[in-house]
Short mmCIF file of C-alpha atoms and ligand atoms in Angstrom, two decimals:
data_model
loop_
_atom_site.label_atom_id
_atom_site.label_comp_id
_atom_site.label_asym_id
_atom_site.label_seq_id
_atom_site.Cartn_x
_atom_site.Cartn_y
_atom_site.Cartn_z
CA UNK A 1 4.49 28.49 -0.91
CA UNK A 2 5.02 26.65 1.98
CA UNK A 3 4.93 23.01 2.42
CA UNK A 4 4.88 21.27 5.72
CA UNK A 5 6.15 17.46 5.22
CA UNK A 6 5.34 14.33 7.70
CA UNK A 7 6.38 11.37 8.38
CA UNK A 8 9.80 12.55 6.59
CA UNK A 9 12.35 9.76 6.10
CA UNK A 10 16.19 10.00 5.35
CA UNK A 11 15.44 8.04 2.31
CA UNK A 12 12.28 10.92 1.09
CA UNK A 13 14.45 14.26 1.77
CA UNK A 14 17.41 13.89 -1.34
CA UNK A 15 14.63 13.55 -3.94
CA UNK A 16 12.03 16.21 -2.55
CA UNK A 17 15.22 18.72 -1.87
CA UNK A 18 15.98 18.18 -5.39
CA UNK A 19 12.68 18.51 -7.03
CA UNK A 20 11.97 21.73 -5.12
CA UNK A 21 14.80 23.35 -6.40
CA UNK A 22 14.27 26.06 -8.45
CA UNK A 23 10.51 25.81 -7.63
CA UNK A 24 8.49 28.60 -5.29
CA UNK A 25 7.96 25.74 -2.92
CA UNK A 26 9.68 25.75 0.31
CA UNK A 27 9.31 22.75 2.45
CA UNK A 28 9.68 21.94 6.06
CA UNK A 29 10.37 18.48 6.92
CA UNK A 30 8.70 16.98 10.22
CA UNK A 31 9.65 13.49 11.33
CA UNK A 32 6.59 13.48 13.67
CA UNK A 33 3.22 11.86 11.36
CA UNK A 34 0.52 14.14 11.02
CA UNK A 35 -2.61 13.48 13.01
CA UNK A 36 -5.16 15.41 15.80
CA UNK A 37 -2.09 15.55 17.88
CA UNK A 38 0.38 17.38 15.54
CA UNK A 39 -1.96 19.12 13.07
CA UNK A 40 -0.78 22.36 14.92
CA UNK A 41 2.56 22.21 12.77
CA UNK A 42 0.94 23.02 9.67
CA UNK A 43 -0.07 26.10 10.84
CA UNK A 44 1.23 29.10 8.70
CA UNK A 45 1.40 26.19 5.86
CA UNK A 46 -0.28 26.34 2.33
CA UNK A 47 0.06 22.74 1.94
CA UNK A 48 0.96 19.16 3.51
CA UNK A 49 2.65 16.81 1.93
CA UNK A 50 1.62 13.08 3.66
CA UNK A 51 2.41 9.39 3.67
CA UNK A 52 0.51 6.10 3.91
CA UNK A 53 0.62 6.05 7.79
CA UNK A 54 -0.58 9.78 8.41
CA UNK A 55 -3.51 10.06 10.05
CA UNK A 56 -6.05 12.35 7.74
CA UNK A 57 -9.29 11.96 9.43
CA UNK A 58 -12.16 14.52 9.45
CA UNK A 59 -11.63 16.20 12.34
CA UNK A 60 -7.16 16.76 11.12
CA UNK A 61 -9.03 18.18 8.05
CA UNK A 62 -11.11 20.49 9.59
CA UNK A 63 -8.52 22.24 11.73
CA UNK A 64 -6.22 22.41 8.77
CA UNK A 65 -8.82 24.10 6.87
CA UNK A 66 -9.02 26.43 9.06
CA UNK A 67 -5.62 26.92 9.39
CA UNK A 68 -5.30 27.89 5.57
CA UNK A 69 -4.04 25.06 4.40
CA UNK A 70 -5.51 24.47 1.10
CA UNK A 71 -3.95 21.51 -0.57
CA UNK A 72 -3.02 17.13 0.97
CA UNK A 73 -0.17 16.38 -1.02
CA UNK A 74 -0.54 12.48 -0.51
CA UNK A 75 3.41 10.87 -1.45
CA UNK A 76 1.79 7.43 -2.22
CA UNK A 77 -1.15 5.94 -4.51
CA UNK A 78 -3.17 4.70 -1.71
CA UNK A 79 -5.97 7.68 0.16
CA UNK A 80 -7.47 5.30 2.46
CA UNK A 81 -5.99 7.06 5.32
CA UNK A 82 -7.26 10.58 4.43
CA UNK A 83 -11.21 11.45 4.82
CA UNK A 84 -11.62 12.93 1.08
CA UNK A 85 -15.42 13.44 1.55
CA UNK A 86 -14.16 15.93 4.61
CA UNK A 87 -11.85 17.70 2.43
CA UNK A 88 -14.31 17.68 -0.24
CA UNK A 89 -15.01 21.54 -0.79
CA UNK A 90 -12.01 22.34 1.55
CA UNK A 91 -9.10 21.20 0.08
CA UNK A 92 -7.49 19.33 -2.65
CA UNK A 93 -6.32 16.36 -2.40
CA UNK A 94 -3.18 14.58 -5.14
CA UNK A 95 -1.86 11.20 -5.33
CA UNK A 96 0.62 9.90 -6.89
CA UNK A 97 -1.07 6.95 -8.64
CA UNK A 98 1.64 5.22 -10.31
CA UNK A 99 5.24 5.66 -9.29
CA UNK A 100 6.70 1.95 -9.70
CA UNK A 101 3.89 -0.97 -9.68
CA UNK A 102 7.15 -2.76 -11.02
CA UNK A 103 8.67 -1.85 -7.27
CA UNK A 104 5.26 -3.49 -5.39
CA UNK A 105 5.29 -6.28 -7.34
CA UNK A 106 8.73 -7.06 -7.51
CA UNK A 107 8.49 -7.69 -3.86
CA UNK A 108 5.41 -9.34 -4.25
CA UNK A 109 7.10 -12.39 -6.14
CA UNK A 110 10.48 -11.33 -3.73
CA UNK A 111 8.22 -12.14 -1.04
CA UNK A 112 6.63 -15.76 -2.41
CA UNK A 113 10.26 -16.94 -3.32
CA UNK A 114 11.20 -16.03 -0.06
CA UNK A 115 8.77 -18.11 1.77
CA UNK A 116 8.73 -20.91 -0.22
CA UNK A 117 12.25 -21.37 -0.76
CA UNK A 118 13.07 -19.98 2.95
CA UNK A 119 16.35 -18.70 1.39
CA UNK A 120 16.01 -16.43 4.53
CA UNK A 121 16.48 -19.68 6.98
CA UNK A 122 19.24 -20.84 4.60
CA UNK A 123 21.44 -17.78 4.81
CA UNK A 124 21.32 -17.70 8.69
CA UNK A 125 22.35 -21.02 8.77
CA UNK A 126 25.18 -20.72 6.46
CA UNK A 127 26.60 -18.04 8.19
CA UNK A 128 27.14 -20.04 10.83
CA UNK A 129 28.61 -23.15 8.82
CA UNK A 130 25.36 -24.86 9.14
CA UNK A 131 25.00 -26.62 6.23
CA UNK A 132 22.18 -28.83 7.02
CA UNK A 133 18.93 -28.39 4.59
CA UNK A 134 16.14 -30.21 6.62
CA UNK A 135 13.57 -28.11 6.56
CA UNK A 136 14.05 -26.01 4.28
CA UNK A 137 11.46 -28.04 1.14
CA UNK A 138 9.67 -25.59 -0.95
CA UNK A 139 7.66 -26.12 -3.71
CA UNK A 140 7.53 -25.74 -7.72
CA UNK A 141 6.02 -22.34 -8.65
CA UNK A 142 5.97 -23.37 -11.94
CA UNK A 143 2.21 -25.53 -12.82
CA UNK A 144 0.56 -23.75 -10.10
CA UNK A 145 -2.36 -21.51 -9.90
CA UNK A 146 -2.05 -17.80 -8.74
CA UNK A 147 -5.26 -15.82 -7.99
CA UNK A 148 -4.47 -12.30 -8.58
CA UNK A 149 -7.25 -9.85 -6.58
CA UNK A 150 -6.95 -6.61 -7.76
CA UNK A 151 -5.86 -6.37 -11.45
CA UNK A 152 -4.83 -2.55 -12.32
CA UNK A 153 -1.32 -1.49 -12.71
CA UNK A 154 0.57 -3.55 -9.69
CA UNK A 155 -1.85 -6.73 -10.39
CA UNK A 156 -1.36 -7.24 -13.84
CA UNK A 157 2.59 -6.95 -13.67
CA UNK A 158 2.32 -9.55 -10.92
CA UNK A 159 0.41 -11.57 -13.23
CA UNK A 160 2.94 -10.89 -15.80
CA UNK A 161 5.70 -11.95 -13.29
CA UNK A 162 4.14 -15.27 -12.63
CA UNK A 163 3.62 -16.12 -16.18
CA UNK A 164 7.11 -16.05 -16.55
CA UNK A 165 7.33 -18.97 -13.92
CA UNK A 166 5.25 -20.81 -15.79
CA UNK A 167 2.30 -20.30 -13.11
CA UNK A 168 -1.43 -20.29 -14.48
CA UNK A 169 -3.16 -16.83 -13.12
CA UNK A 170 -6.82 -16.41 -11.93
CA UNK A 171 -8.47 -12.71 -11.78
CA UNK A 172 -10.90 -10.98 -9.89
CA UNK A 173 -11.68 -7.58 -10.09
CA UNK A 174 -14.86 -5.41 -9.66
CA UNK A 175 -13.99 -3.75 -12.70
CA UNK A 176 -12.15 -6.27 -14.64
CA UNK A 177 -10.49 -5.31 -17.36
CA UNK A 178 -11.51 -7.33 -20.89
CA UNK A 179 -7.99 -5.62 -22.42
CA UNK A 180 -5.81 -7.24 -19.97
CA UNK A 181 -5.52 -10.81 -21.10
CA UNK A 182 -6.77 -12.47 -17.58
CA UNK A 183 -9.07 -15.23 -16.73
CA UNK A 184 -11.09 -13.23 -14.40
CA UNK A 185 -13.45 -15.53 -11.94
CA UNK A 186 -15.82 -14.78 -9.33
CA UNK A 187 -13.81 -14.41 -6.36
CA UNK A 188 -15.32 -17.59 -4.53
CA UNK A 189 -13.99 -19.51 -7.72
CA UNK A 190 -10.39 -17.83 -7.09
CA UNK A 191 -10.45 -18.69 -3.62
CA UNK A 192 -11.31 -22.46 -4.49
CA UNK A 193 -8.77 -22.95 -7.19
CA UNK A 194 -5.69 -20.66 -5.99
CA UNK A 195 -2.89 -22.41 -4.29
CA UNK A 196 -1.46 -18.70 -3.83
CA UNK A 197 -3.54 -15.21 -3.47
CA UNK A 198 -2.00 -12.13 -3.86
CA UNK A 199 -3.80 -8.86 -2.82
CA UNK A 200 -3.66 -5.90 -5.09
CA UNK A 201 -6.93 -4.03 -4.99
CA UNK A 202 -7.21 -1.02 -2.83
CA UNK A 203 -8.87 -0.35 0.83
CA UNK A 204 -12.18 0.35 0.56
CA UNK A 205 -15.22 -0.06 3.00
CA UNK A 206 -16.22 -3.02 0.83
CA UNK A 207 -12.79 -4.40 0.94
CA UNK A 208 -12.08 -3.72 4.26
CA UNK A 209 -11.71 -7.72 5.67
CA UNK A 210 -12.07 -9.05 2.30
CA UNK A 211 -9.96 -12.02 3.44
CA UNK A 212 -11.93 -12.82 6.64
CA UNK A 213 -12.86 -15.93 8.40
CA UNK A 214 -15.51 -17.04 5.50
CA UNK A 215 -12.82 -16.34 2.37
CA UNK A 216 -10.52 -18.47 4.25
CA UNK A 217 -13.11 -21.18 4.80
CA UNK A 218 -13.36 -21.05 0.84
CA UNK A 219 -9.84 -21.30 0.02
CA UNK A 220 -7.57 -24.18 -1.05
CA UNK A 221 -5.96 -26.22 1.87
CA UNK A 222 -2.39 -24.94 1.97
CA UNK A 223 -2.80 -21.96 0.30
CA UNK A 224 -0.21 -19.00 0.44
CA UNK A 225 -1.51 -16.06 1.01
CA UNK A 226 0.01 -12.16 -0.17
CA UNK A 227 -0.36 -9.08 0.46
CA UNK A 228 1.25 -6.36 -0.42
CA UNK A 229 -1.60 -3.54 -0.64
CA UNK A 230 -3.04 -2.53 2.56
CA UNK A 231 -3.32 -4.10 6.07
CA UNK A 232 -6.94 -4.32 6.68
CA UNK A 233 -7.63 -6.40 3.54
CA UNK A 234 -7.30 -9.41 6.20
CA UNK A 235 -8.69 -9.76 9.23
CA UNK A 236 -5.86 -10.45 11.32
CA UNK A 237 -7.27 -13.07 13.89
CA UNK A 238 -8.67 -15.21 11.18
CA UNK A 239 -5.47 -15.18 9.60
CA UNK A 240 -3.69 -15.90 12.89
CA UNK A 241 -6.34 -18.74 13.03
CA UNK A 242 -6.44 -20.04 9.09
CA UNK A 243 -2.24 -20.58 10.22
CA UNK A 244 -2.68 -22.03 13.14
CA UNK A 245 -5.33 -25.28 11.46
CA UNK A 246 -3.08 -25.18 8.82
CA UNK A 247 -5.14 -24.14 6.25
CA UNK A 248 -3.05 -21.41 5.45
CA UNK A 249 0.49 -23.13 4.18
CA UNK A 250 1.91 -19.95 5.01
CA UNK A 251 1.48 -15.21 4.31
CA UNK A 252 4.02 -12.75 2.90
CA UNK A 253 2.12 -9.42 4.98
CA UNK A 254 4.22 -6.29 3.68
CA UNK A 255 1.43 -4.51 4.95
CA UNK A 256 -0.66 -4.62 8.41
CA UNK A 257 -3.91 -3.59 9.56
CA UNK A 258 -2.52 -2.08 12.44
CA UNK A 259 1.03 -0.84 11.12
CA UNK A 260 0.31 2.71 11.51
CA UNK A 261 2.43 3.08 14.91
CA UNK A 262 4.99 0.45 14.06
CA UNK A 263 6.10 0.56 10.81
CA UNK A 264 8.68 2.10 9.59
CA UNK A 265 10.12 2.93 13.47
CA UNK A 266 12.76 1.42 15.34
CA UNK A 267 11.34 -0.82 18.25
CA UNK A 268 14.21 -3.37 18.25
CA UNK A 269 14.77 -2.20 21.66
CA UNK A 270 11.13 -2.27 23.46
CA UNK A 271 8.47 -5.13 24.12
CA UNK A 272 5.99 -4.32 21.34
CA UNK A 273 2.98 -4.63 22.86
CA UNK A 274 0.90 -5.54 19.90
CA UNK A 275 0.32 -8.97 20.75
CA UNK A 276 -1.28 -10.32 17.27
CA UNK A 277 1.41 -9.13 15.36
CA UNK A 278 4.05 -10.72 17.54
CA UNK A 279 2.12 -14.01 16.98
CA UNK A 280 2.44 -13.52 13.45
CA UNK A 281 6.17 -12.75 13.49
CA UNK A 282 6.86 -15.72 16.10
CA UNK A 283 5.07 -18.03 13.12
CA UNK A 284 8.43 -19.51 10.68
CA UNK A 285 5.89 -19.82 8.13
CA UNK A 286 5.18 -15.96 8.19
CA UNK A 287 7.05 -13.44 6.52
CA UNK A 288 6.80 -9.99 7.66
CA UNK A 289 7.95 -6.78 5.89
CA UNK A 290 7.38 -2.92 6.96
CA UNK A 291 5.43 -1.53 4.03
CA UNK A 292 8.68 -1.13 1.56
CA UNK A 293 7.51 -2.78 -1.32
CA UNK A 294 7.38 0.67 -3.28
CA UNK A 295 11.16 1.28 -1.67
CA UNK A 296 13.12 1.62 -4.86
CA UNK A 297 15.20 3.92 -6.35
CA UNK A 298 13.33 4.75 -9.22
CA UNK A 299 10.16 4.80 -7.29
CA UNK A 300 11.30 7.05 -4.75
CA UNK A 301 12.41 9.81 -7.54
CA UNK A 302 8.94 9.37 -9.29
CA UNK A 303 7.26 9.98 -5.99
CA UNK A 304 9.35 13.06 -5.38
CA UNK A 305 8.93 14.41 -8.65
CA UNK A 306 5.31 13.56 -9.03
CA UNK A 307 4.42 14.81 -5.69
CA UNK A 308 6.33 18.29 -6.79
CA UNK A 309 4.54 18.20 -9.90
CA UNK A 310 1.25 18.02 -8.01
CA UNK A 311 2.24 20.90 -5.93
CA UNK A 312 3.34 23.47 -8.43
CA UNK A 313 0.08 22.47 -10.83
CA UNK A 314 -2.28 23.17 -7.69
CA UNK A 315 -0.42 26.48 -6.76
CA UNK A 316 -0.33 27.76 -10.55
CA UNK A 317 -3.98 26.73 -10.81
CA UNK A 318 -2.81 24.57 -13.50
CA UNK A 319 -5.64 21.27 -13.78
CA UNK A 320 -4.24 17.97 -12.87
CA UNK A 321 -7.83 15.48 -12.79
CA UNK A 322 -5.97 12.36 -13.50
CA UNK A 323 -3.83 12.52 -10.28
CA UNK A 324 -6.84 14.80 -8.07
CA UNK A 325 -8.71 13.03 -5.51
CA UNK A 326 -12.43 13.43 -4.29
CA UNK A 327 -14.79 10.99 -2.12
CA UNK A 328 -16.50 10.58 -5.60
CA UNK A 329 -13.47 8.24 -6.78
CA UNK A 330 -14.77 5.16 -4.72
CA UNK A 331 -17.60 5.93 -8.10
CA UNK A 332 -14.69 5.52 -10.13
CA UNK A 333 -16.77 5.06 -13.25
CA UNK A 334 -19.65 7.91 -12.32
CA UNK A 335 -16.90 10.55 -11.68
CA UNK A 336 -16.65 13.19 -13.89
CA UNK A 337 -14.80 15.43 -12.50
CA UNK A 338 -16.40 18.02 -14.59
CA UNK A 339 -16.48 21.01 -12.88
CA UNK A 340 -13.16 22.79 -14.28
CA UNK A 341 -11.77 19.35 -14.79
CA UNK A 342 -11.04 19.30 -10.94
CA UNK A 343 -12.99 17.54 -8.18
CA UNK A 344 -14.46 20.48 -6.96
P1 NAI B 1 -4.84 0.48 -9.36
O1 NAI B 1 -5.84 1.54 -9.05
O2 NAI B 1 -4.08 0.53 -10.64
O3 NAI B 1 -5.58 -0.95 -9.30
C1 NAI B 1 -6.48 -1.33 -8.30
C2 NAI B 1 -7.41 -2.35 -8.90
O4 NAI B 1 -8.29 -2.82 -7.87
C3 NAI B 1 -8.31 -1.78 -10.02
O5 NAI B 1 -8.26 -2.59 -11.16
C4 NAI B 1 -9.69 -1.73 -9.39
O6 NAI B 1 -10.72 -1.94 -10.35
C5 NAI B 1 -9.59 -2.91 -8.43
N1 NAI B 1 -10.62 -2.87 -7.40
C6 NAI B 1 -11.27 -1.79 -6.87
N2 NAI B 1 -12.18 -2.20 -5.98
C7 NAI B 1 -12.12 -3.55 -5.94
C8 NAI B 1 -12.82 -4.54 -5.23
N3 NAI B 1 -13.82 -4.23 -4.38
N4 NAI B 1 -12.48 -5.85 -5.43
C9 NAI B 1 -11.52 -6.17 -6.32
N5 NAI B 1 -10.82 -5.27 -7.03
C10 NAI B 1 -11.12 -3.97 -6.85
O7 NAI B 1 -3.86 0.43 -8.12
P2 NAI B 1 -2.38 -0.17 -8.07
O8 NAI B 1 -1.40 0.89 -8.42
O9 NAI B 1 -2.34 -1.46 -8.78
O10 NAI B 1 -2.23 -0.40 -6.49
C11 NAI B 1 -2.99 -1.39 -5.81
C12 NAI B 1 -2.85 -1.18 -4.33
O11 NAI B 1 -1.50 -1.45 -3.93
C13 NAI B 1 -3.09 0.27 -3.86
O12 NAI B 1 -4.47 0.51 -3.62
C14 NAI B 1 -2.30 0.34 -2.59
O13 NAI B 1 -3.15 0.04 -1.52
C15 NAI B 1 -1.26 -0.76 -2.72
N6 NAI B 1 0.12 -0.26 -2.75
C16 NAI B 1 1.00 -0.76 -1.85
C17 NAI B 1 2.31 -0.32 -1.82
C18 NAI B 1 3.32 -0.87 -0.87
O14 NAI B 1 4.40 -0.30 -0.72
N7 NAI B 1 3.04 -1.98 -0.20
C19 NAI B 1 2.76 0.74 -2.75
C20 NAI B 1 1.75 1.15 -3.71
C21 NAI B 1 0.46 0.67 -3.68
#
């Protein structure tokens, strides 16, 4: 079987080389992302194996239908980026949906000590001998109030991360979770009470501008906002804006709405041309990283093996519901992925 990979990374290609060894799986690494422009590579494929900033849209699908490919390997937890009511009755589509939450929110709190400590000011200065700490106050995690949005695997070890500062945690979730020990709140209470906001639920069209003009309105003055899940959470201009007042104390943005052509490339040589997200990276209250949370060791080998997993299941017909995808999992709760314990 062959296996056409995008978006590959020197970082992805030691694990996958080593978790296809000794499999029937032969893949072909393309550095190129997949989307209408380079969907032709996969022909002569069975599969494609994709990353967070591939694009996967229905009209991609359709031509690798009918190229024969039969099965989206997706590398990462996140499907937002592939059209999975498209593919529905087409082809299969597997996640990996856990591969290190520790990783994501790990950087999460990385991230929050980072801007409120600015230990990233203090070690430019001291490398050049200047010793001087003006500017460079932070505050006391520890007594403050952290709304966690999102509470599955990544929220709730966040939550866990701040109770070991000492920081009091408020939840929201649309499914909240009465087993997970959280205070969960309507999110207009979270957004009153939270000096810091951390994003951890998935892209959806409901969440899509969750944090927009309005949810910053309702927030705490001086609030810190995170987020570490996907761009499009926040509306970018009213975040650009909620800085600018002041309302906003200051973001941690791992993740950006319109990341899909930067991230993760080189550009320290060209004027980028997207001008909101050089706004955000010219504010010294903004901390900007290019979608590595997951990037650990232990979460690249899960991904690797995972992902391999997936693949030889799907091509020994072997079923795998727990890590399948289907449009019916925005039902979460309705699905029931009954027919041969497979979406479709
Ligand atoms: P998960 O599926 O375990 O948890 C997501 C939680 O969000 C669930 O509890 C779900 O009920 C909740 N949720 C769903 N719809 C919601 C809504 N409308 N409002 C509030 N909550 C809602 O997912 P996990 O593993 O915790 O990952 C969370 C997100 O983190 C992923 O969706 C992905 O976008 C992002 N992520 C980012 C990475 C990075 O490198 N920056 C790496 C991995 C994941």
């Amino acid at each position: 079987m062959k296996i056409a990979f995008f978006d590959a990374k020197p970082y992805d290609i030691p694990g996958f080389d080593s978790y296809s060894a000794g499999t029937d799986i032969e893949i072909k690494y393309f550095e190129t992302k997949l989307n209408e422009d380079t969907v032709s590579l996969a022909s002569g494929f069975d599969g494609v194996c994709v990353f967070v900033n591939d694009t996967v849209n229905e009209a991609v699908v359709n031509q690798l239908y009918e190229m024969g490919v039969k099965v989206i390997a997706l590398r990462c937890a996140g499907f937002n980026n592939v059209d999975t009511r498209a593919c529905f009755g087409k082809i299969h589509v597997f996640r990996v949906p856990a591969y290190s939450p520790y990783a994501v929110a790990e950087h999460a709190m990385a991230l929050l000590l980072t801007v409120n400590r600015k230990t990233h000011k203090a070690y430019s200065r001291t490398r050049e001998f200047n010793f001087s700490l003006s500017g460079l106050s932070g505050f006391d995690l520890h007594g403050k109030t952290v709304g966690v949005v999102g509470t599955g695997k990544i929220g709730r070890i966040f939550a866990d991360i701040c109770r070991g500062f000492g920081m009091k945690i408020l939840a929201y979730d649309k499914f909240p979770n009465p087993n997970a020990g959280l205070d969960y709140v309507e999110l207009s209470e979270l957004f009153a009470k939270s000096d810091i906001i951390s994003m951890h639920c998935p892209l959806t069209d409901e969440t899509h501008h969750i944090i927009d003009d309005a949810a910053i309105e309702a927030m705490k003055p001086g609030v810190v906002l995170l987020n570490t899940s996907r761009g499009a959470l926040v509306d970018t201009e009213a975040l650009i804006q909620g800085i600018k007042s002041g309302k906003i104390r200051a973001a941690c943005l791992d993740v950006y709405e319109e990341e899909g052509d930067l991230f993760y490339e080189d550009y320290s040589g060209d004027v980028v041309q997207d001008d909101k997200l050089v706004r955000l990276i010219s504010m010294p209250n903004v901390i900007v990283t290019s979608h590595q949370a997951f990037l650990t060791e232990e979460a690249l080998n899960n991904i690797a093996e995972t992902t391999m997993d997936n693949l030889v299941k799907f091509f020994e017909g072997v079923p795998n519901p727990d890590r399948e995808v289907c449009y019916h999992c925005s039902r979460k709760n309705d699905c029931q992925k009954e027919r041969h314990k497979k979406c479709f």
